[in-house]
Amino acid sequence: MACALLSLVNTTIMDEAMGPRRCTLRGLFFFQGGTCMTTIPDSMVIIDDTTLRDGEQTAGVVFGLREKLAIARMLDDIGVPELECGIPAMGKEEQDSIRAVVDLGLNARLITWNRALLADIRASIACGVSAVDISLSVSDMMIANKLRKNRAWVVEQLRTAVSFAKEHGLYVSVGGEDASRADTAFLVELMGCAHELGADRFRFCDTLGILDPFIMFEKIRYLREAVPALPIEVHTHNDLGMATANAIAGVRAGARFVNTTVNGLGERAGNAALEEVVMGLKLACGIDPGIETHRFHEISRFVGTASGRPVPDWKPVVGKKVFSHESGVHADGVLKNPGNYEGFDPAEVGLSRYLVLGKHSGTSSLLQRFKELGIILTRQEGARLMERVREKSQQVRRPLKDRELRRLYRVNNPSSETPRDRVVCSDV
């Protein structure tokens, strides 16, 4: 079934303005006349960030109350519409922190994670939330080897838990743990049952991060067609490095909700990263989930510090050096027009461009970098100095810092020290 996505096939999609049109499906994307199109309206994609729940389940990560409140505020400020804020069944301290988040009066809907147990749901109600995720293991592997029950028991637990939650006026997401390994027919049965009981959506969990985007697309598309009345959420893990791709594939297939965490925090290799999913949806798919992205770098650094998991310099989207350019050809192209080698403006995520001077640099980037240091060079001077920069960079096996660039300039221009080359500039 998944292999069909590897071929080019014709399909028909509906457009409100132009009616049905024949398009070509390449991989996961619709194209017509070279334009990437989405299969669902962008207004229907809802980010449910679980940094405060699944993110904190990262081995060794514990957020303090002030950190939790700060993270919740920042995510709410940038327009994340839903926050999964904790697990009340963990005890009093967790319940107190959830109540504190509730008391912030955020715009975002707050949802808690629960097992399909009435005691868990009662604890969530006591915390003051109006939405719950009710999680059940749904694969035969986990039903037999974790729960030590059978499918009939899972269905009965679902009925009891969802009925109780709806009787208390809660918004209900039914979480299918290990859905990626579950029997598809059983998932359809559970989703149909959940819909009949009044559940508001179904969370498809790739709990072990074993899917690829093609199979994710096929599974979500099949479930959407089988139970069209129940919205689907995708919850992906990064064990094979495909969490973001799988999340976007799920959205492409019709999922309305997508789980994320800041920096991709989460158990084992983590979850789909908020910043990657949002920018991927916007730039690769033309779907705007309505999130203010300019503070991504700020939020990323804060969560990195709070979690004790510093953000790598080369982290996609928010790493502080992802807009650094060293290669002469690339740097020259960026200086002429940033769009030549940058897919989006670094300011869009709170970053800035930086020209690195090292072994692979060219004269154009050297002239620009020295200009930023307050030193104006002719192209001939720059070409001569570039040779020294390359030699030094190969000796130290890294790009040169500002003070080293200034030193090389003074050594090669001993009589040229003027106020302009005494400009104080921080090392990078």
Short mmCIF file of C-alpha atoms in Angstrom, two decimals:
data_model
loop_
_atom_site.label_atom_id
_atom_site.label_comp_id
_atom_site.label_asym_id
_atom_site.label_seq_id
_atom_site.Cartn_x
_atom_site.Cartn_y
_atom_site.Cartn_z
CA MET A 1 0.00 0.00 0.00
CA ALA A 2 2.81 2.41 0.90
CA CYS A 3 4.72 1.62 -2.26
CA ALA A 4 2.03 3.28 -4.35
CA LEU A 5 3.27 6.65 -3.12
CA LEU A 6 6.62 6.11 -4.76
CA SER A 7 5.05 6.26 -8.21
CA LEU A 8 3.41 9.14 -10.03
CA VAL A 9 -0.35 8.67 -10.06
CA ASN A 10 -3.25 10.80 -11.24
CA THR A 11 -5.89 11.84 -8.78
CA THR A 12 -8.75 14.32 -8.56
CA ILE A 13 -9.02 17.03 -5.91
CA MET A 14 -11.74 19.56 -5.31
CA ASP A 15 -11.19 23.30 -5.44
CA GLU A 16 -13.95 25.64 -4.30
CA ALA A 17 -13.24 28.12 -7.06
CA MET A 18 -12.42 25.83 -9.98
CA GLY A 19 -14.12 22.54 -9.16
CA PRO A 20 -12.48 19.13 -9.65
CA ARG A 21 -9.03 19.15 -11.25
CA ARG A 22 -6.61 16.46 -12.32
CA CYS A 23 -3.34 16.72 -10.44
CA THR A 24 -0.23 14.65 -10.00
CA LEU A 25 0.70 13.20 -6.63
CA ARG A 26 4.45 13.10 -6.16
CA GLY A 27 5.40 11.52 -2.88
CA LEU A 28 3.25 13.32 -0.35
CA PHE A 29 2.49 16.50 -2.24
CA PHE A 30 -0.01 17.72 -4.81
CA PHE A 31 1.39 19.75 -7.68
CA GLN A 32 -0.39 21.68 -10.40
CA GLY A 33 1.57 23.94 -12.68
CA GLY A 34 4.59 23.65 -10.38
CA THR A 35 2.72 24.90 -7.29
CA CYS A 36 2.61 22.84 -4.11
CA MET A 37 -0.94 22.49 -2.80
CA THR A 38 -2.34 21.16 0.44
CA THR A 39 -5.16 18.66 0.74
CA ILE A 40 -6.81 20.50 3.64
CA PRO A 41 -7.41 24.18 4.52
CA ASP A 42 -4.53 25.64 6.51
CA SER A 43 -6.97 27.03 9.10
CA MET A 44 -7.76 23.47 10.15
CA VAL A 45 -4.24 22.53 11.28
CA ILE A 46 -3.96 22.86 15.06
CA ILE A 47 -0.68 22.58 16.94
CA ASP A 48 -0.98 20.76 20.27
CA ASP A 49 2.34 21.30 22.01
CA THR A 50 3.29 18.76 24.65
CA THR A 51 6.58 20.20 25.90
CA LEU A 52 5.19 20.35 29.43
CA ARG A 53 4.11 16.71 29.33
CA ASP A 54 5.96 14.52 26.84
CA GLY A 55 8.86 16.96 26.69
CA GLU A 56 9.36 16.65 30.43
CA GLN A 57 9.26 12.86 30.06
CA THR A 58 12.68 13.12 28.41
CA ALA A 59 14.98 11.01 30.57
CA GLY A 60 16.51 13.25 33.23
CA VAL A 61 14.44 16.37 32.50
CA VAL A 62 12.50 18.12 35.28
CA PHE A 63 11.05 21.61 34.85
CA GLY A 64 10.63 23.83 37.88
CA LEU A 65 7.30 25.57 38.40
CA ARG A 66 8.63 28.95 37.25
CA GLU A 67 10.03 27.32 34.14
CA LYS A 68 6.73 25.58 33.39
CA LEU A 69 4.81 28.81 33.75
CA ALA A 70 7.30 30.70 31.59
CA ILE A 71 7.17 28.04 28.87
CA ALA A 72 3.37 28.02 28.95
CA ARG A 73 3.23 31.83 28.67
CA MET A 74 5.71 31.95 25.79
CA LEU A 75 3.90 29.26 23.81
CA ASP A 76 0.58 30.97 24.43
CA ASP A 77 2.04 34.35 23.44
CA ILE A 78 3.11 33.06 20.03
CA GLY A 79 -0.33 31.61 19.38
CA VAL A 80 0.03 27.88 20.06
CA PRO A 81 -3.68 26.97 20.39
CA GLU A 82 -3.37 23.93 22.66
CA LEU A 83 -0.95 22.91 25.41
CA GLU A 84 -0.72 19.46 26.94
CA CYS A 85 0.29 20.54 30.41
CA GLY A 86 0.88 17.45 32.52
CA ILE A 87 -0.26 14.18 34.09
CA PRO A 88 -2.44 14.78 37.18
CA ALA A 89 -2.24 11.13 38.24
CA MET A 90 1.45 11.65 39.06
CA GLY A 91 0.51 13.27 42.35
CA LYS A 92 0.05 16.49 44.28
CA GLU A 93 3.10 18.39 43.01
CA GLU A 94 2.14 17.75 39.38
CA GLN A 95 -1.46 18.68 40.11
CA ASP A 96 -0.37 21.93 41.76
CA SER A 97 1.73 22.86 38.73
CA ILE A 98 -1.18 22.14 36.37
CA ARG A 99 -3.49 24.31 38.48
CA ALA A 100 -0.89 27.08 38.34
CA VAL A 101 -0.87 26.88 34.55
CA VAL A 102 -4.69 26.92 34.53
CA ASP A 103 -4.64 30.01 36.77
CA LEU A 104 -2.58 31.90 34.16
CA GLY A 105 -5.78 32.35 32.16
CA LEU A 106 -4.11 31.57 28.85
CA ASN A 107 -5.84 31.69 25.49
CA ALA A 108 -4.62 28.18 24.69
CA ARG A 109 -6.78 25.19 25.51
CA LEU A 110 -5.12 23.15 28.27
CA ILE A 111 -5.26 19.38 28.04
CA THR A 112 -3.95 16.72 30.42
CA TRP A 113 -2.77 13.17 29.76
CA ASN A 114 -4.63 10.32 31.43
CA ARG A 115 -4.82 6.58 31.40
CA ALA A 116 -8.28 5.19 30.67
CA LEU A 117 -9.01 5.14 34.39
CA LEU A 118 -11.73 7.08 36.18
CA ALA A 119 -9.32 8.07 38.96
CA ASP A 120 -7.02 9.74 36.41
CA ILE A 121 -9.89 11.66 34.86
CA ARG A 122 -11.18 12.76 38.27
CA ALA A 123 -7.71 14.12 39.07
CA SER A 124 -7.76 16.10 35.82
CA ILE A 125 -11.19 17.54 36.63
CA ALA A 126 -9.90 18.59 40.05
CA CYS A 127 -7.07 20.53 38.34
CA GLY A 128 -9.59 22.70 36.52
CA VAL A 129 -8.87 21.67 32.93
CA SER A 130 -11.66 21.24 30.41
CA ALA A 131 -9.88 18.83 28.05
CA VAL A 132 -8.31 15.40 28.52
CA ASP A 133 -6.35 12.94 26.49
CA ILE A 134 -7.40 9.40 27.43
CA SER A 135 -4.67 6.99 26.42
CA LEU A 136 -5.02 3.28 25.72
CA SER A 137 -2.55 0.78 24.31
CA VAL A 138 -4.02 -0.34 21.00
CA SER A 139 -1.47 -2.67 19.40
CA ASP A 140 -1.78 -6.40 19.98
CA MET A 141 1.85 -6.33 21.12
CA MET A 142 1.13 -3.95 23.99
CA ILE A 143 -2.34 -5.29 24.77
CA ALA A 144 -0.86 -8.75 25.34
CA ASN A 145 2.57 -7.93 26.74
CA LYS A 146 2.00 -4.66 28.61
CA LEU A 147 -1.65 -4.70 29.67
CA ARG A 148 -1.93 -8.51 29.66
CA LYS A 149 -5.50 -8.12 28.49
CA ASN A 150 -7.36 -8.53 25.19
CA ARG A 151 -9.04 -6.29 22.64
CA ALA A 152 -12.45 -6.63 24.27
CA TRP A 153 -11.03 -5.27 27.52
CA VAL A 154 -9.56 -2.26 25.67
CA VAL A 155 -12.92 -1.49 24.05
CA GLU A 156 -14.69 -1.69 27.41
CA GLN A 157 -12.10 0.59 29.04
CA LEU A 158 -12.60 3.05 26.22
CA ARG A 159 -16.37 3.03 26.68
CA THR A 160 -16.17 3.51 30.42
CA ALA A 161 -13.54 6.27 30.37
CA VAL A 162 -14.92 8.30 27.46
CA SER A 163 -18.50 8.07 28.76
CA PHE A 164 -17.37 9.34 32.18
CA ALA A 165 -15.37 12.21 30.67
CA LYS A 166 -18.21 13.35 28.41
CA GLU A 167 -20.70 13.14 31.29
CA HIS A 168 -18.50 15.71 33.01
CA GLY A 169 -18.44 18.02 29.99
CA LEU A 170 -14.83 17.43 28.98
CA TYR A 171 -13.31 17.76 25.54
CA VAL A 172 -11.89 14.29 24.84
CA SER A 173 -8.97 13.15 22.75
CA VAL A 174 -8.62 9.37 22.63
CA GLY A 175 -4.92 8.53 22.48
CA GLY A 176 -4.03 5.33 20.65
CA GLU A 177 -0.68 4.31 22.12
CA ASP A 178 1.37 2.30 19.61
CA ALA A 179 -1.24 2.91 16.91
CA SER A 180 1.48 2.59 14.27
CA ARG A 181 1.79 -1.14 15.09
CA ALA A 182 -1.93 -1.75 15.67
CA ASP A 183 -4.26 -3.71 13.43
CA THR A 184 -5.93 -1.17 11.16
CA ALA A 185 -9.36 -2.79 11.43
CA PHE A 186 -9.15 -2.59 15.21
CA LEU A 187 -8.24 1.09 15.01
CA VAL A 188 -11.30 1.71 12.86
CA GLU A 189 -13.43 -0.12 15.43
CA LEU A 190 -12.01 1.96 18.29
CA MET A 191 -12.44 5.22 16.39
CA GLY A 192 -16.02 4.36 15.53
CA CYS A 193 -16.74 3.53 19.15
CA ALA A 194 -15.04 6.74 20.33
CA HIS A 195 -17.10 8.82 17.91
CA GLU A 196 -20.35 7.20 19.04
CA LEU A 197 -19.47 8.03 22.65
CA GLY A 198 -18.87 11.69 21.77
CA ALA A 199 -15.05 11.79 21.70
CA ASP A 200 -13.72 14.84 19.92
CA ARG A 201 -10.67 13.38 18.20
CA PHE A 202 -8.36 10.38 17.94
CA ARG A 203 -4.61 10.62 18.55
CA PHE A 204 -2.62 8.34 16.25
CA CYS A 205 0.65 7.67 18.07
CA ASP A 206 3.79 6.42 16.38
CA THR A 207 5.00 5.58 19.86
CA LEU A 208 8.25 3.90 18.82
CA GLY A 209 8.99 6.20 15.89
CA ILE A 210 9.09 3.32 13.41
CA LEU A 211 7.09 4.73 10.49
CA ASP A 212 8.29 6.49 7.37
CA PRO A 213 6.30 9.38 5.85
CA PHE A 214 4.86 7.25 3.06
CA ILE A 215 3.32 4.66 5.37
CA MET A 216 2.18 7.40 7.78
CA PHE A 217 0.39 9.11 4.91
CA GLU A 218 -1.32 5.90 3.85
CA LYS A 219 -2.42 4.97 7.37
CA ILE A 220 -3.85 8.39 8.19
CA ARG A 221 -5.55 8.70 4.82
CA TYR A 222 -7.18 5.27 5.30
CA LEU A 223 -8.42 6.11 8.81
CA ARG A 224 -9.76 9.48 7.65
CA GLU A 225 -11.75 7.77 4.92
CA ALA A 226 -12.93 4.98 7.24
CA VAL A 227 -14.14 7.28 10.05
CA PRO A 228 -14.44 10.73 8.44
CA ALA A 229 -16.45 12.25 11.28
CA LEU A 230 -13.68 11.89 13.88
CA PRO A 231 -10.71 14.29 13.53
CA ILE A 232 -7.23 12.77 13.79
CA GLU A 233 -4.16 13.99 15.64
CA VAL A 234 -0.67 12.71 14.84
CA HIS A 235 1.87 12.12 17.60
CA THR A 236 5.28 11.17 16.22
CA HIS A 237 8.62 10.14 17.72
CA ASN A 238 12.07 10.64 16.28
CA ASP A 239 13.74 7.25 16.78
CA LEU A 240 14.56 7.01 13.07
CA GLY A 241 14.94 10.75 12.57
CA MET A 242 11.59 11.11 10.83
CA ALA A 243 9.31 12.66 13.46
CA THR A 244 8.90 15.98 11.64
CA ALA A 245 8.46 14.31 8.25
CA ASN A 246 5.91 11.88 9.68
CA ALA A 247 3.99 14.69 11.39
CA ILE A 248 3.78 16.65 8.15
CA ALA A 249 2.83 13.51 6.22
CA GLY A 250 -0.01 12.98 8.69
CA VAL A 251 -1.24 16.52 8.13
CA ARG A 252 -0.98 16.02 4.37
CA ALA A 253 -3.17 12.93 4.70
CA GLY A 254 -5.85 14.84 6.57
CA ALA A 255 -4.90 15.02 10.25
CA ARG A 256 -6.22 18.23 11.82
CA PHE A 257 -4.05 18.15 14.93
CA VAL A 258 -0.31 17.62 15.31
CA ASN A 259 1.70 17.08 18.51
CA THR A 260 5.01 18.90 18.94
CA THR A 261 7.59 19.77 21.59
CA VAL A 262 10.04 22.66 21.66
CA ASN A 263 13.43 21.43 20.38
CA GLY A 264 11.92 17.99 19.81
CA LEU A 265 12.21 17.03 23.47
CA GLY A 266 10.67 13.70 24.39
CA GLU A 267 11.33 10.13 25.35
CA ARG A 268 14.31 8.39 23.73
CA ALA A 269 15.13 10.35 20.56
CA GLY A 270 12.31 12.83 21.18
CA ASN A 271 9.18 14.08 19.43
CA ALA A 272 8.48 16.22 16.39
CA ALA A 273 9.98 19.66 17.03
CA LEU A 274 7.55 22.59 17.19
CA GLU A 275 9.85 24.89 15.24
CA GLU A 276 10.53 22.31 12.52
CA VAL A 277 6.89 21.31 12.06
CA VAL A 278 5.62 24.89 11.90
CA MET A 279 8.30 26.09 9.47
CA GLY A 280 7.98 22.89 7.45
CA LEU A 281 4.24 23.36 7.12
CA LYS A 282 4.65 27.03 6.16
CA LEU A 283 7.53 26.78 3.72
CA ALA A 284 7.35 23.28 2.27
CA CYS A 285 3.60 22.89 2.23
CA GLY A 286 2.07 26.36 2.12
CA ILE A 287 0.11 25.68 5.33
CA ASP A 288 0.20 28.45 7.92
CA PRO A 289 -0.82 27.17 11.38
CA GLY A 290 -0.98 30.73 12.69
CA ILE A 291 2.06 30.61 14.96
CA GLU A 292 4.25 33.69 15.53
CA THR A 293 7.68 32.33 14.59
CA HIS A 294 9.94 35.31 15.37
CA ARG A 295 10.40 34.13 18.97
CA PHE A 296 11.34 30.56 18.10
CA HIS A 297 15.03 31.10 18.83
CA GLU A 298 14.27 32.74 22.18
CA ILE A 299 11.90 29.95 23.25
CA SER A 300 14.27 27.28 22.00
CA ARG A 301 17.16 28.65 24.05
CA PHE A 302 14.99 28.97 27.15
CA VAL A 303 13.72 25.41 26.94
CA GLY A 304 17.22 24.18 26.15
CA THR A 305 18.52 25.75 29.35
CA ALA A 306 15.53 24.71 31.48
CA SER A 307 15.76 21.12 30.28
CA GLY A 308 19.53 20.85 30.61
CA ARG A 309 19.59 19.93 26.90
CA PRO A 310 21.48 22.78 25.18
CA VAL A 311 20.41 23.49 21.61
CA PRO A 312 23.07 22.31 19.13
CA ASP A 313 24.49 25.11 17.00
CA TRP A 314 23.37 23.28 13.86
CA LYS A 315 19.87 22.39 15.09
CA PRO A 316 17.44 22.81 12.14
CA VAL A 317 15.55 26.11 12.13
CA VAL A 318 16.77 27.47 15.50
CA GLY A 319 20.45 26.56 15.82
CA LYS A 320 22.44 29.77 16.17
CA LYS A 321 24.77 28.80 13.31
CA VAL A 322 22.29 27.48 10.75
CA PHE A 323 22.59 30.80 8.93
CA SER A 324 26.38 30.87 9.02
CA HIS A 325 28.07 30.83 5.61
CA GLU A 326 31.70 29.94 4.92
CA SER A 327 31.90 28.51 1.41
CA GLY A 328 33.03 31.23 -0.96
CA VAL A 329 30.44 30.43 -3.60
CA HIS A 330 27.60 30.30 -1.06
CA ALA A 331 28.67 33.43 0.80
CA ASP A 332 29.03 35.38 -2.43
CA GLY A 333 25.57 34.22 -3.50
CA VAL A 334 24.04 35.21 -0.17
CA LEU A 335 25.65 38.65 -0.32
CA LYS A 336 24.18 39.21 -3.77
CA ASN A 337 20.75 37.93 -2.77
CA PRO A 338 20.05 35.98 0.46
CA GLY A 339 17.41 33.98 -1.36
CA ASN A 340 20.16 32.28 -3.36
CA TYR A 341 21.13 30.08 -0.40
CA GLU A 342 18.61 30.75 2.36
CA GLY A 343 15.16 29.20 2.26
CA PHE A 344 13.78 31.87 4.55
CA ASP A 345 14.88 35.05 6.29
CA PRO A 346 16.70 34.15 9.53
CA ALA A 347 14.84 37.00 11.25
CA GLU A 348 11.65 34.99 10.75
CA VAL A 349 12.75 32.69 13.59
CA GLY A 350 14.69 35.26 15.61
CA LEU A 351 18.14 34.59 14.17
CA SER A 352 20.61 36.58 12.08
CA ARG A 353 23.01 35.80 9.28
CA TYR A 354 26.73 35.42 9.98
CA LEU A 355 29.65 35.14 7.57
CA VAL A 356 32.31 32.73 8.77
CA LEU A 357 35.89 33.24 7.59
CA GLY A 358 37.84 30.02 7.26
CA LYS A 359 39.43 27.58 4.84
CA HIS A 360 36.57 27.65 2.33
CA SER A 361 35.81 31.36 2.41
CA GLY A 362 36.06 33.73 -0.53
CA THR A 363 37.12 37.33 -0.96
CA SER A 364 33.57 38.71 -1.08
CA SER A 365 32.73 37.38 2.38
CA LEU A 366 36.06 38.61 3.75
CA LEU A 367 35.41 42.13 2.48
CA GLN A 368 31.93 42.10 4.03
CA ARG A 369 33.11 40.69 7.36
CA PHE A 370 35.90 43.26 7.68
CA LYS A 371 33.44 45.99 6.75
CA GLU A 372 31.30 44.84 9.69
CA LEU A 373 34.44 45.14 11.85
CA GLY A 374 34.92 48.72 10.68
CA ILE A 375 37.79 47.97 8.29
CA ILE A 376 37.35 48.84 4.62
CA LEU A 377 39.52 46.86 2.19
CA THR A 378 39.98 47.00 -1.54
CA ARG A 379 39.32 43.75 -3.39
CA GLN A 380 43.07 43.43 -4.06
CA GLU A 381 43.84 43.83 -0.34
CA GLY A 382 41.13 41.36 0.47
CA ALA A 383 42.50 38.76 -1.93
CA ARG A 384 45.95 38.96 -0.34
CA LEU A 385 44.54 38.78 3.17
CA MET A 386 42.30 35.86 2.20
CA GLU A 387 45.41 33.74 1.62
CA ARG A 388 46.56 34.44 5.17
CA VAL A 389 43.10 33.65 6.55
CA ARG A 390 43.03 30.27 4.80
CA GLU A 391 46.51 29.40 6.04
CA LYS A 392 45.65 30.31 9.62
CA SER A 393 42.30 28.51 9.51
CA GLN A 394 43.95 25.27 8.37
CA GLN A 395 46.53 25.58 11.16
CA VAL A 396 43.91 25.98 13.91
CA ARG A 397 41.37 23.73 12.11
CA ARG A 398 38.43 26.10 12.57
CA PRO A 399 37.11 29.46 11.36
CA LEU A 400 38.86 32.54 12.70
CA LYS A 401 37.50 34.72 15.46
CA ASP A 402 37.22 38.47 15.17
CA ARG A 403 40.33 39.16 17.23
CA GLU A 404 42.32 36.81 14.99
CA LEU A 405 41.08 38.56 11.88
CA ARG A 406 42.11 41.92 13.32
CA ARG A 407 45.53 40.54 14.22
CA LEU A 408 46.08 39.23 10.68
CA TYR A 409 45.06 42.60 9.30
CA ARG A 410 47.53 44.45 11.54
CA VAL A 411 50.36 42.03 10.74
CA ASN A 412 49.80 42.49 7.03
CA ASN A 413 49.17 46.25 7.32
CA PRO A 414 51.50 47.40 10.15
CA SER A 415 51.18 51.09 9.37
CA SER A 416 47.43 51.15 8.86
CA GLU A 417 46.09 51.15 12.42
CA THR A 418 43.49 53.85 12.59
CA PRO A 419 40.44 54.47 14.80
CA ARG A 420 38.32 52.54 12.34
CA ASP A 421 40.16 49.22 12.99
CA ARG A 422 39.95 49.66 16.75
CA VAL A 423 36.18 49.11 16.72
CA VAL A 424 35.25 46.77 19.57
CA CYS A 425 33.53 43.70 18.23
CA SER A 426 32.60 40.56 20.17
CA ASP A 427 34.20 37.27 19.18
CA VAL A 428 31.89 34.78 17.54
#
